[in-house]
Coordinates of C-alpha atoms and ligand atoms in Angstrom, one line a residue:
Chain I
M1 CA 0.0 0.0 0.0
T2 CA 2.9 2.3 0.4
T3 CA 4.6 1.9 -2.9
N4 CA 1.9 1.8 -5.6
S5 CA -1.0 3.9 -4.2
S6 CA -0.8 6.2 -7.2
V7 CA -1.4 3.3 -9.6
T8 CA -4.7 1.9 -8.6
A9 CA -6.1 4.0 -5.7
P10 CA -9.8 3.0 -5.8
T11 CA -12.4 5.6 -5.2
P12 CA -14.1 5.2 -1.9
A13 CA -17.4 4.4 -3.6
A14 CA -15.9 1.6 -5.7
A15 CA -14.2 0.1 -2.8
Q16 CA -17.5 0.0 -0.9
E17 CA -19.3 -1.6 -3.7
K18 CA -16.6 -4.2 -4.0
G19 CA -16.7 -4.8 -0.3
Q20 CA -20.4 -5.4 -0.5
R21 CA -20.1 -7.9 -3.4
I22 CA -17.6 -9.8 -1.3
H23 CA -20.0 -9.6 1.6
I24 CA -22.9 -11.0 -0.4
G25 CA -20.7 -13.8 -1.9
E26 CA -19.6 -14.8 1.6
W27 CA -23.1 -14.8 2.9
I28 CA -24.2 -17.1 0.1
I29 CA -21.3 -19.5 0.7
E30 CA -21.7 -19.5 4.4
N31 CA -25.4 -20.4 4.1
L32 CA -24.8 -23.1 1.5
I33 CA -22.3 -24.7 3.9
R34 CA -24.8 -24.4 6.8
L35 CA -27.5 -25.9 4.6
A36 CA -25.2 -28.9 3.7
G37 CA -24.4 -29.4 7.4
L38 CA -28.0 -29.1 8.5
S39 CA -29.3 -31.5 5.8
T40 CA -26.9 -34.2 7.0
V41 CA -28.3 -33.9 10.5
L42 CA -31.8 -33.8 9.0
I43 CA -31.3 -36.9 7.0
V44 CA -29.8 -38.9 9.9
G45 CA -32.8 -37.7 12.0
L46 CA -35.3 -38.8 9.3
I47 CA -33.7 -42.2 8.9
F48 CA -33.9 -42.7 12.6
L49 CA -37.5 -41.6 12.7
F50 CA -38.3 -44.0 9.9
L51 CA -36.6 -46.8 11.7
V52 CA -38.5 -46.0 14.9
R53 CA -41.8 -45.9 13.1
E54 CA -41.3 -49.2 11.3
G55 CA -39.4 -51.0 14.0
G56 CA -40.9 -49.4 17.2
P57 CA -44.0 -51.7 17.3
A58 CA -41.7 -54.7 17.6
F59 CA -40.6 -53.5 21.0
L60 CA -44.1 -52.7 22.1
D61 CA -46.0 -55.8 20.7
I62 CA -43.5 -58.5 21.6
P63 CA -43.1 -59.3 25.3
L64 CA -39.7 -58.3 26.4
R65 CA -38.9 -61.8 27.7
Q66 CA -39.6 -63.2 24.3
L67 CA -37.7 -60.4 22.5
F68 CA -34.6 -61.1 24.5
G69 CA -35.2 -64.9 24.4
S70 CA -33.1 -67.4 22.7
R71 CA -35.6 -68.6 20.1
W72 CA -35.9 -66.9 16.6
Y73 CA -38.8 -68.7 14.9
P74 CA -40.5 -66.0 12.8
I75 CA -42.8 -68.5 11.1
E76 CA -44.3 -69.5 14.5
G77 CA -44.3 -65.9 15.6
I78 CA -41.5 -66.2 18.1
F79 CA -39.0 -63.4 17.8
G80 CA -36.1 -63.8 20.2
L81 CA -33.2 -61.6 19.1
L82 CA -30.6 -63.2 21.3
P83 CA -29.3 -65.7 18.8
L84 CA -28.8 -63.0 16.2
L85 CA -27.1 -60.7 18.7
V86 CA -24.8 -63.5 19.8
G87 CA -24.1 -64.4 16.2
S88 CA -23.1 -60.8 15.4
L89 CA -21.1 -60.5 18.5
I90 CA -19.1 -63.7 17.9
V91 CA -18.3 -62.9 14.3
T92 CA -17.5 -59.2 15.0
V93 CA -15.3 -59.9 18.1
G94 CA -13.6 -62.7 16.2
A95 CA -12.9 -60.4 13.3
V96 CA -11.6 -57.7 15.7
V97 CA -9.3 -60.1 17.5
I98 CA -7.8 -61.2 14.2
A99 CA -7.8 -57.8 12.4
V100 CA -6.5 -55.4 15.1
P101 CA -3.2 -57.0 15.9
L102 CA -2.6 -58.0 12.3
G103 CA -3.5 -54.5 11.1
L104 CA -1.4 -52.8 13.7
I105 CA 1.7 -54.9 13.0
C106 CA 1.2 -54.4 9.3
A107 CA 0.9 -50.6 9.8
I108 CA 4.0 -50.6 12.0
Y109 CA 6.0 -52.5 9.5
L110 CA 4.9 -50.3 6.6
G111 CA 5.3 -47.0 8.5
E112 CA 8.4 -47.7 10.6
I113 CA 10.4 -50.5 9.3
A114 CA 9.9 -51.2 5.6
P115 CA 12.3 -49.6 3.2
T116 CA 10.8 -47.0 0.9
W117 CA 10.6 -49.2 -2.2
Q118 CA 8.6 -51.9 -0.3
R119 CA 6.2 -49.3 1.1
E120 CA 5.6 -47.9 -2.4
I121 CA 4.6 -51.4 -3.6
L122 CA 2.6 -52.4 -0.5
K123 CA 0.6 -49.3 0.2
P124 CA -1.3 -49.3 -3.1
L125 CA -1.8 -53.0 -2.9
I126 CA -3.5 -52.6 0.5
E127 CA -5.6 -49.8 -0.8
M128 CA -6.6 -52.1 -3.6
L129 CA -7.6 -54.7 -1.1
A130 CA -10.1 -52.2 0.3
G131 CA -11.6 -51.9 -3.2
I132 CA -12.4 -55.6 -3.5
P133 CA -16.2 -55.9 -3.4
S134 CA -17.2 -57.7 -0.2
I135 CA -19.2 -60.3 -2.2
V136 CA -16.0 -61.4 -3.8
L137 CA -14.4 -62.0 -0.5
G138 CA -17.5 -63.9 0.5
F139 CA -17.2 -66.0 -2.6
L140 CA -13.6 -66.7 -1.7
G141 CA -14.6 -67.7 1.8
W142 CA -17.2 -70.1 0.4
V143 CA -15.0 -71.7 -2.1
V144 CA -11.6 -71.7 -0.5
L145 CA -11.9 -71.1 3.3
A146 CA -14.9 -73.1 4.2
P147 CA -13.5 -76.4 2.8
L148 CA -10.3 -75.8 4.6
I149 CA -12.1 -75.3 7.9
Q150 CA -14.2 -78.4 7.3
N151 CA -11.1 -80.4 6.6
A152 CA -9.6 -79.1 9.8
G153 CA -12.3 -81.0 11.7
A154 CA -15.4 -78.7 12.0
A155 CA -18.8 -80.2 11.3
T156 CA -19.3 -77.7 8.5
G157 CA -17.0 -75.1 6.9
L158 CA -19.7 -72.4 7.2
T159 CA -19.0 -71.1 10.7
A160 CA -18.7 -68.0 12.8
F161 CA -14.9 -68.4 12.5
T162 CA -15.1 -68.4 8.7
G163 CA -17.2 -65.2 8.9
A164 CA -14.7 -63.7 11.3
I165 CA -11.8 -64.3 9.0
I166 CA -13.6 -62.8 6.0
L167 CA -14.7 -59.8 8.0
A168 CA -11.2 -59.4 9.4
Y169 CA -9.8 -59.2 5.9
M170 CA -12.5 -56.8 5.0
S171 CA -11.6 -54.4 7.8
L172 CA -7.8 -54.8 7.5
P173 CA -7.2 -52.2 4.8
T174 CA -9.1 -49.6 6.8
I175 CA -7.2 -50.4 10.0
I176 CA -3.8 -50.6 8.2
S177 CA -4.0 -47.5 6.1
I178 CA -5.6 -45.2 8.8
S179 CA -3.1 -46.4 11.5
E180 CA -0.3 -46.0 9.1
D181 CA -1.4 -42.4 8.5
A182 CA -1.5 -41.9 12.3
L183 CA 2.0 -43.2 12.7
Y184 CA 3.2 -41.1 9.8
A185 CA 1.8 -38.0 11.5
V186 CA 4.0 -38.5 14.6
P187 CA 6.8 -35.9 14.3
K188 CA 10.3 -37.1 13.5
E189 CA 11.5 -35.1 16.5
Y190 CA 9.9 -37.7 18.9
R191 CA 11.7 -40.6 17.2
D192 CA 15.0 -38.7 17.2
G193 CA 14.6 -37.8 20.9
A194 CA 14.1 -41.5 21.8
L195 CA 16.9 -42.8 19.6
A196 CA 19.3 -40.2 20.8
I197 CA 18.9 -41.5 24.4
G198 CA 19.8 -44.9 23.2
A199 CA 16.4 -46.5 22.8
T200 CA 16.3 -49.3 20.2
Q201 CA 14.0 -48.9 17.2
W202 CA 11.5 -51.2 18.8
Q203 CA 11.5 -49.3 22.1
T204 CA 11.1 -46.1 20.2
I205 CA 8.0 -47.5 18.4
W206 CA 6.5 -49.1 21.4
R207 CA 7.1 -46.4 24.0
V208 CA 7.0 -43.2 22.0
V209 CA 5.5 -43.5 18.5
L210 CA 2.5 -45.8 19.3
P211 CA 1.4 -43.7 22.3
A212 CA 1.7 -40.5 20.3
A213 CA -0.4 -42.0 17.5
R214 CA -3.0 -43.5 19.9
S215 CA -5.9 -41.4 18.9
G216 CA -5.5 -42.1 15.2
I217 CA -5.1 -45.8 15.9
V218 CA -8.3 -45.8 18.0
I219 CA -10.2 -44.2 15.1
A220 CA -8.7 -46.8 12.7
V221 CA -9.8 -49.7 14.9
M222 CA -13.3 -48.2 15.4
L223 CA -13.8 -47.6 11.7
G224 CA -12.6 -51.2 11.0
I225 CA -15.1 -52.5 13.6
G226 CA -17.8 -50.3 12.0
R227 CA -17.1 -51.9 8.7
A228 CA -17.2 -55.4 10.2
I229 CA -20.5 -54.9 12.1
G230 CA -22.4 -53.5 9.1
E231 CA -21.2 -56.0 6.6
T232 CA -23.9 -58.3 5.3
M233 CA -23.6 -60.3 2.1
A234 CA -20.2 -61.9 2.6
V235 CA -21.1 -62.9 6.1
M236 CA -24.4 -64.3 5.0
M237 CA -22.5 -66.5 2.6
V238 CA -20.0 -68.0 4.9
T239 CA -21.5 -68.2 8.5
G240 CA -24.0 -70.9 7.8
N241 CA -27.0 -68.8 8.8
A242 CA -28.3 -71.0 11.6
A243 CA -30.3 -68.7 13.9
N244 CA -29.6 -70.5 17.1
I245 CA -27.2 -69.8 19.9
P246 CA -24.1 -71.9 19.5
A247 CA -23.4 -74.3 22.3
L248 CA -21.0 -72.8 24.8
S249 CA -18.0 -74.9 24.5
S250 CA -14.4 -74.5 23.3
G251 CA -15.6 -74.9 19.7
V252 CA -18.1 -72.1 20.0
I253 CA -16.6 -70.2 17.1
F254 CA -16.6 -73.3 14.9
Q255 CA -20.4 -73.5 14.7
P256 CA -22.8 -71.9 12.2
V257 CA -24.4 -68.6 13.4
R258 CA -26.5 -66.0 11.9
T259 CA -25.8 -62.2 12.3
M260 CA -28.4 -59.5 12.6
T261 CA -27.5 -58.0 9.2
A262 CA -27.8 -61.3 7.5
T263 CA -31.2 -61.9 9.1
I264 CA -32.6 -58.6 7.7
A265 CA -31.2 -59.3 4.3
A266 CA -32.4 -62.9 4.1
E267 CA -35.9 -62.3 5.4
M268 CA -36.8 -58.9 4.2
G269 CA -37.9 -60.2 0.8
E270 CA -40.5 -62.6 2.2
V271 CA -42.3 -60.7 4.9
A272 CA -45.7 -59.0 4.6
Q273 CA -45.3 -55.3 4.9
G274 CA -46.7 -54.1 8.3
S275 CA -46.6 -57.6 9.9
L276 CA -45.0 -58.1 13.2
H277 CA -42.1 -60.0 11.5
Y278 CA -41.6 -56.9 9.3
N279 CA -41.6 -54.6 12.3
T280 CA -39.1 -56.9 14.1
L281 CA -36.7 -56.8 11.2
F282 CA -36.7 -53.0 11.4
G283 CA -36.3 -53.4 15.2
I284 CA -33.1 -55.3 14.5
G285 CA -32.1 -52.3 12.4
I286 CA -32.6 -50.0 15.4
V287 CA -30.5 -52.3 17.5
L288 CA -27.7 -52.1 14.9
F289 CA -28.1 -48.4 14.7
V290 CA -27.7 -48.0 18.5
I291 CA -24.7 -50.3 18.6
T292 CA -22.9 -48.5 15.9
F293 CA -23.8 -45.2 17.5
A294 CA -22.4 -46.4 20.8
I295 CA -19.1 -47.5 19.2
N296 CA -18.7 -44.2 17.5
S297 CA -19.4 -42.1 20.6
L298 CA -17.0 -44.3 22.5
A299 CA -14.3 -43.6 19.9
G300 CA -15.2 -39.9 20.1
R301 CA -14.8 -40.1 23.9
I302 CA -11.4 -41.8 23.8
V303 CA -10.1 -39.5 21.1
G304 CA -11.8 -36.4 22.6
T305 CA -10.3 -36.5 26.1
R306 CA -6.9 -36.8 24.5
G307 CA -7.6 -33.9 22.1
A308 CA -8.7 -31.8 25.0
R309 CA -5.6 -32.5 26.9
R310 CA -3.5 -31.6 23.9
T311 CA -5.2 -28.2 23.4
G312 CA -5.1 -27.6 27.2
A313 CA -1.4 -28.3 27.0
K314 CA -0.8 -25.7 24.3
L315 CA -2.2 -22.9 26.4
Chain Y
M1 CA 43.6 -32.1 30.1
E2 CA 42.3 -35.3 28.3
N3 CA 40.6 -35.5 25.0
K4 CA 37.2 -37.1 25.6
I5 CA 36.6 -37.3 21.8
D6 CA 39.2 -37.2 19.1
V7 CA 37.9 -36.6 15.6
R8 CA 40.5 -37.6 13.0
D9 CA 40.3 -36.8 9.3
F10 CA 36.6 -37.3 9.4
N11 CA 34.6 -37.0 6.2
F12 CA 30.8 -37.3 5.9
Y13 CA 28.6 -37.7 2.8
Y14 CA 24.9 -37.3 2.1
S15 CA 24.8 -39.6 -0.9
S16 CA 27.3 -37.9 -3.2
F17 CA 27.3 -34.5 -1.3
H18 CA 30.5 -34.1 0.6
A19 CA 29.2 -32.4 3.8
L20 CA 32.2 -32.6 6.1
K21 CA 35.7 -32.4 4.8
G22 CA 38.7 -33.9 6.6
L23 CA 37.8 -32.7 10.1
T24 CA 40.3 -33.1 12.9
I25 CA 39.0 -31.8 16.2
P26 CA 39.9 -32.5 19.8
I27 CA 37.0 -32.4 22.3
R28 CA 38.3 -31.8 25.8
E29 CA 36.9 -33.6 28.7
R30 CA 34.6 -31.6 31.0
Q31 CA 34.9 -28.6 28.9
I32 CA 32.4 -26.8 26.7
T33 CA 33.3 -26.8 23.0
A34 CA 31.3 -24.5 20.8
L35 CA 30.9 -24.8 17.1
I36 CA 30.1 -21.7 15.1
G37 CA 29.7 -20.9 11.5
P38 CA 27.1 -19.8 9.0
S39 CA 24.1 -21.9 8.5
G40 CA 24.5 -24.9 6.2
C41 CA 28.2 -25.2 6.9
G42 CA 27.8 -28.7 8.5
K43 CA 27.6 -27.9 12.3
S44 CA 24.6 -30.1 12.9
T45 CA 25.9 -32.8 10.6
F46 CA 29.1 -32.9 12.6
L47 CA 27.3 -33.0 15.9
R48 CA 25.1 -35.8 14.8
S49 CA 28.2 -37.7 13.7
L50 CA 29.4 -37.8 17.3
N51 CA 26.5 -40.0 18.4
R52 CA 25.8 -41.6 15.0
M53 CA 22.3 -40.0 14.7
N54 CA 23.2 -39.6 11.0
D55 CA 22.8 -43.4 10.8
T56 CA 19.0 -42.8 10.7
I57 CA 19.3 -40.9 7.4
A58 CA 19.4 -43.2 4.4
G59 CA 22.3 -42.9 1.9
T60 CA 24.8 -41.4 4.2
S61 CA 28.4 -42.5 4.7
A62 CA 31.5 -41.5 6.7
T63 CA 35.2 -42.1 6.6
G64 CA 37.9 -41.3 9.2
E65 CA 37.7 -41.8 12.9
V66 CA 35.8 -40.5 15.9
L67 CA 37.5 -41.8 19.0
L68 CA 35.5 -41.8 22.2
D69 CA 38.0 -42.5 25.0
G70 CA 40.3 -43.8 22.3
K71 CA 37.8 -46.2 20.7
N72 CA 36.4 -45.5 17.2
I73 CA 32.6 -45.2 17.4
Y74 CA 32.4 -46.2 13.7
A75 CA 34.1 -49.5 14.4
P76 CA 31.8 -52.4 13.3
D77 CA 31.5 -53.9 16.8
V78 CA 30.1 -50.7 18.3
D79 CA 26.5 -50.9 19.6
V80 CA 24.9 -47.6 18.7
T81 CA 22.4 -47.7 21.6
D82 CA 25.3 -48.0 24.0
L83 CA 27.1 -45.2 22.3
R84 CA 24.0 -43.0 22.5
N85 CA 23.7 -43.8 26.2
R86 CA 27.1 -42.4 26.6
V87 CA 26.7 -39.5 24.2
G88 CA 23.4 -37.8 24.8
M89 CA 21.8 -35.1 22.6
V90 CA 19.6 -32.0 23.0
F91 CA 17.9 -30.7 19.9
Q92 CA 17.3 -27.3 18.4
R93 CA 13.5 -27.4 19.0
P94 CA 12.5 -28.7 22.4
N95 CA 11.1 -32.2 21.7
P96 CA 9.6 -33.6 24.9
F97 CA 7.5 -36.7 24.3
P98 CA 3.7 -36.1 24.6
Q99 CA 3.7 -37.8 27.9
S100 CA 4.0 -36.8 31.5
I101 CA 7.0 -34.9 32.8
Y102 CA 7.9 -37.9 34.9
D103 CA 7.7 -40.3 32.0
N104 CA 9.9 -38.1 29.9
V105 CA 12.7 -38.1 32.4
A106 CA 12.2 -41.8 33.3
F107 CA 12.3 -42.8 29.6
G108 CA 16.1 -43.4 29.4
P109 CA 16.5 -45.3 32.6
R110 CA 13.5 -47.4 31.7
V111 CA 14.6 -48.4 28.2
T112 CA 18.1 -49.1 29.4
G113 CA 16.7 -51.1 32.3
R114 CA 18.7 -49.1 34.7
A115 CA 16.1 -48.4 37.3
S116 CA 12.5 -48.8 38.3
G117 CA 10.3 -48.1 41.3
R118 CA 11.8 -46.0 44.1
A119 CA 15.2 -45.9 42.4
L120 CA 13.6 -44.4 39.3
D121 CA 11.9 -41.7 41.4
V122 CA 15.3 -40.8 42.7
I123 CA 16.9 -40.6 39.3
V124 CA 14.0 -38.4 38.0
E125 CA 14.4 -36.0 40.9
E126 CA 18.1 -35.8 40.5
S127 CA 17.9 -35.2 36.8
L128 CA 15.3 -32.5 37.1
E129 CA 17.4 -31.0 39.9
G130 CA 20.4 -31.2 37.6
A131 CA 18.5 -29.4 34.9
G132 CA 17.4 -26.7 37.4
L133 CA 13.8 -27.6 36.9
W134 CA 12.9 -29.5 40.1
G135 CA 11.8 -26.5 42.1
E136 CA 9.5 -25.3 39.4
I137 CA 7.7 -28.5 38.7
K138 CA 8.0 -31.0 41.5
H139 CA 4.3 -30.7 42.2
R140 CA 3.2 -31.4 38.7
L141 CA 5.3 -34.4 37.6
R142 CA 2.1 -36.1 36.3
D143 CA 1.2 -33.2 34.0
S144 CA 1.8 -33.4 30.3
A145 CA 5.3 -32.2 29.4
L146 CA 3.6 -30.2 26.6
S147 CA 2.1 -28.0 29.3
L148 CA 5.5 -26.5 30.1
N149 CA 6.8 -23.3 28.4
P150 CA 9.5 -23.7 25.7
G151 CA 12.3 -22.8 28.1
Q152 CA 11.1 -25.4 30.6
Q153 CA 10.6 -27.9 27.9
Q154 CA 14.2 -27.5 26.7
R155 CA 15.5 -28.0 30.3
L156 CA 13.2 -31.0 30.6
C157 CA 15.0 -32.4 27.5
I158 CA 18.3 -31.8 29.2
A159 CA 17.0 -33.6 32.3
R160 CA 15.9 -36.4 30.0
A161 CA 19.4 -36.6 28.5
I162 CA 21.2 -36.6 31.8
A163 CA 18.9 -39.2 33.4
V164 CA 21.0 -41.9 31.7
K165 CA 24.2 -40.4 33.1
P166 CA 25.9 -39.8 29.8
E167 CA 29.5 -38.8 29.5
V168 CA 29.0 -36.3 26.7
I169 CA 26.1 -34.0 25.9
L170 CA 25.6 -32.7 22.4
M171 CA 23.5 -29.6 22.0
D172 CA 22.3 -28.3 18.6
E173 CA 21.4 -24.7 18.9
P174 CA 19.6 -25.4 22.2
C175 CA 18.5 -21.8 22.7
S176 CA 17.4 -20.8 19.2
A177 CA 13.8 -21.4 20.1
L178 CA 13.9 -19.7 23.5
D179 CA 13.5 -16.1 24.7
P180 CA 16.5 -14.2 26.3
V181 CA 15.6 -15.1 29.9
A182 CA 15.2 -18.8 29.1
T183 CA 18.4 -18.7 27.1
L184 CA 20.3 -17.2 30.0
K185 CA 19.0 -20.0 32.3
V186 CA 20.1 -22.7 29.8
E187 CA 23.5 -21.1 29.5
E188 CA 24.0 -21.0 33.3
L189 CA 22.9 -24.6 33.3
M190 CA 25.6 -25.5 30.8
R191 CA 28.3 -24.0 33.0
V192 CA 27.1 -26.1 35.9
L193 CA 26.8 -29.3 33.8
A194 CA 30.3 -28.8 32.4
K195 CA 31.7 -29.7 35.9
E196 CA 30.4 -33.2 35.3
Y197 CA 29.9 -33.6 31.6
T198 CA 31.8 -33.0 28.3
I199 CA 29.6 -30.6 26.3
V200 CA 29.6 -29.8 22.6
I201 CA 27.3 -27.0 21.6
V202 CA 26.4 -25.7 18.2
T203 CA 25.4 -22.1 18.0
H204 CA 24.9 -19.5 15.4
N205 CA 25.1 -16.9 18.1
M206 CA 28.7 -15.8 18.6
Q207 CA 28.1 -14.0 21.8
Q208 CA 26.7 -17.2 23.2
A209 CA 29.8 -19.1 22.1
A210 CA 32.0 -16.4 23.7
R211 CA 30.0 -16.4 26.9
V212 CA 29.7 -20.2 27.6
S213 CA 32.5 -22.1 25.9
D214 CA 36.1 -23.0 26.7
F215 CA 37.0 -23.9 23.1
T216 CA 35.5 -22.8 19.8
G217 CA 35.7 -24.3 16.4
F218 CA 34.8 -22.2 13.3
F219 CA 33.2 -24.1 10.4
W220 CA 33.0 -22.9 6.9
L221 CA 31.5 -25.0 4.0
G222 CA 32.1 -28.3 5.7
E223 CA 35.7 -27.5 6.8
L224 CA 37.2 -26.5 10.1
V225 CA 38.8 -23.2 9.5
E226 CA 40.1 -22.6 13.0
F227 CA 40.0 -24.2 16.4
G228 CA 41.3 -22.9 19.7
P229 CA 40.6 -21.6 23.2
T230 CA 37.5 -19.4 23.0
T231 CA 39.2 -16.3 24.4
Q232 CA 42.0 -16.6 21.9
L233 CA 39.8 -17.3 18.9
F234 CA 37.7 -14.3 19.6
S235 CA 40.5 -11.9 20.5
T236 CA 43.3 -12.9 18.1
P237 CA 41.9 -15.1 15.4
Q238 CA 44.6 -16.7 13.3
Q239 CA 42.7 -16.8 10.0
E240 CA 41.4 -13.9 8.1
L241 CA 38.2 -15.7 7.4
T242 CA 37.6 -16.3 11.1
E243 CA 38.2 -12.6 11.8
S244 CA 35.9 -11.4 9.1
Y245 CA 33.2 -13.8 10.3
I246 CA 33.3 -12.9 14.0
T247 CA 33.5 -9.2 13.3
G248 CA 30.3 -9.6 11.2
R249 CA 31.8 -8.9 7.8
R250 CA 31.0 -12.4 6.5
G251 CA 28.3 -14.9 6.9
Ligands
ADP401 N1 19.3 -35.0 5.4 C1 20.1 -34.4 4.6 N2 20.2 -34.8 3.3 C2 21.0 -34.1 2.4 N3 21.7 -33.0 2.7 C3 21.7 -32.6 3.9 C4 20.9 -33.2 4.9 N4 21.0 -32.5 6.1 C5 21.8 -31.5 5.8 N5 22.2 -31.5 4.5 C6 23.2 -30.6 3.9 O1 24.4 -30.6 4.5 C7 24.9 -29.3 4.7 C8 25.2 -29.1 6.2 O2 23.9 -29.0 6.9 P1 23.9 -28.8 8.4 O3 24.8 -29.8 9.1 O4 22.4 -28.9 8.8 O5 24.4 -27.3 8.6 P2 24.3 -26.4 9.8 O6 23.8 -27.1 11.0 O7 25.7 -25.8 10.0 O8 23.3 -25.3 9.4 C9 23.9 -28.4 4.1 O9 24.4 -28.0 2.8 C10 22.7 -29.2 4.0 O10 21.9 -28.8 2.9
MG402 MG1 22.0 -26.8 12.2

C-alpha cells in the first residue's frame, strides 16, 4: 500500500461496492455450507424416525422376555433376538481379535520398518484390497476357506470363524491405512529424541510412537469394527445362517451362526409389509443403529479426552 | 587435560554430497566446546556424527575416525544404543514426548533397564534438579510435558538426557527457540553441567559461544577453519576468514 498507491487507488465508492459484493458472496457460501451441514443432520434424523416408526412396534408388541429370548422362529411368531445378537457378537469380536493385531503390526511394518521401495509397492496393494467388493471375499470364503475349515475338523465349513476371517480381511485395509497415517503424523523429533537417548528402534516405536499415535489408531480400529458390524452379504454366505445360539464350548466359534444384518437381508424379501415380522426386522435395524452409534461415541470419547488434553497443554 | 573425543580426518557424505571435509577436532573432557559458522556449513551434521544419529538418514556414509575414550565409534562392533547412552543429545527445538513430565525423564532409565520403582523416582528427581527444573515443577510431575513453556521444555529435554548419566552431551542450537531469559537459564545450566559432563554445543550466536564455551571451532562450508581456546579465537583469530566472520563482515 505504500509503494503503488498512485497506480490503482480505488475511489471510496468503488471500494465500498466491491466490499459489498464480497460480503454477499460470503453470505451465500456461508449459508450453503450451513445448509449442507443441517441437511446431513436432518437426513440422519429422518432415517432414525423412519426406523422407529417401522421398528418401534416390535418393542411394544413382543413381550420383552420373548424379545430377548433365545428362540428366533419367525414363522411361528416367536421373535427372540438373542441368537442374532450373539451371532453378530461372535463374528465381530472374532474379526476384531484377528484384524486389530494383524493390522497394527502391518501398519508398524509399513510405517516404521519397511524400506521405501517396499512401502511404495505395499501401500497401493493394501488400498486395492479395500476396493475388492465384499461379495468377492464372501465367494472366496465359500470356495476356499470353508472347505479348509471343514477339513480341519469342523462339522461344517460355514461357521462363525469363517465369517470372522472374511470380516477381518475386509476391515484390515481400513485399519492398516488409517493407523499408518497416524504413525506417519508422529513428528520425527519424537523418534530422534528417543533414539538419541539410546532407545532401540522397537523401544522407540512401542514407547513413543505408538502412544503418540494413539488417537488415530483408535479411530482406525473403530472404523474397522464399524465396517465389520455393518457387513452383510459376505457374512451371510459363509456363516451358515443358523439362527440358534451356538453351544457354549471350546468350539463355540466353529459352529454356524446368523448375524443381525444377514437376518434382515435374508428375510426382508419374504415378509408381509406391516406384519410383526416386518416390524421386528426394522427393530433389528434399530439395535444395529444403537450399537454403531455407541461405538462411534465411545471412539469420540477416547479421542476427545486426549484432544482436550492436547489443546489444554498448548495454552 | 584429556581429550574425551578425538575426531581424526573425518569425512561425511549425504549420498554424493561431501558435507564434512577432513575434520580433525579434539573435544576436551569436562569442557564446553562451541561450534560456530554460517548456516549450512555442517555444524549439525558434525554434531550428529558424534552419536551416529546420522545413521538414521538413508544414503549417508562416513570415513575417518571418531575416537571416544580412544575407541572408534564407527568400528563395526560398536553398539549404537550403548554409544547414545554415553553421548546424549539435546535438539534445536525442544522435543519432549507427549507424555507426563515424569515419564519423559524416566524414559532413558526405563529403556536401558537401569532403574525402576523408588530408584527411578530418585533418578527423576536428581535429573530434574540437575536441569534446574525440580523446584518449578516438582508438584506437577504427572502433568503433560507439553504444558511447560518452551524454556522449561528444553530444560526437561536436558533432564531427560542426563537421566541416563551420559559422559558427553551434544546440544544443537539449544537456545534458538527460546526467549532471552530462558536462554540465560540454559547457558547458566551448561556451565554447571560442564563440571560433570563434556559438552559440545552448536550455536549461530557468537556472543553465546564467547559467553559459555572454553573452546571454539569455526566451520565454513564443511571444513574446520580454525579451532582454539575461545578467548583466543575471539580476541586474536589466526585466520582472516575467522576474523571477518566474527566481526560480522562475512556470513
Ligand atoms: N538429510 C540431509 N540430506 C542431504 N543433505 C543434507 C541433509 N541435512 C543437511 N544436509 C546438507 O548438509 C549441509 C550441512 O547441513 P547442516 O549440518 O544442517 O548445517 P548447519 O547445522 O551448520 O546449518 C547443508 O548443505 C545441508 O543442505
Ligand atoms: Mg543446524
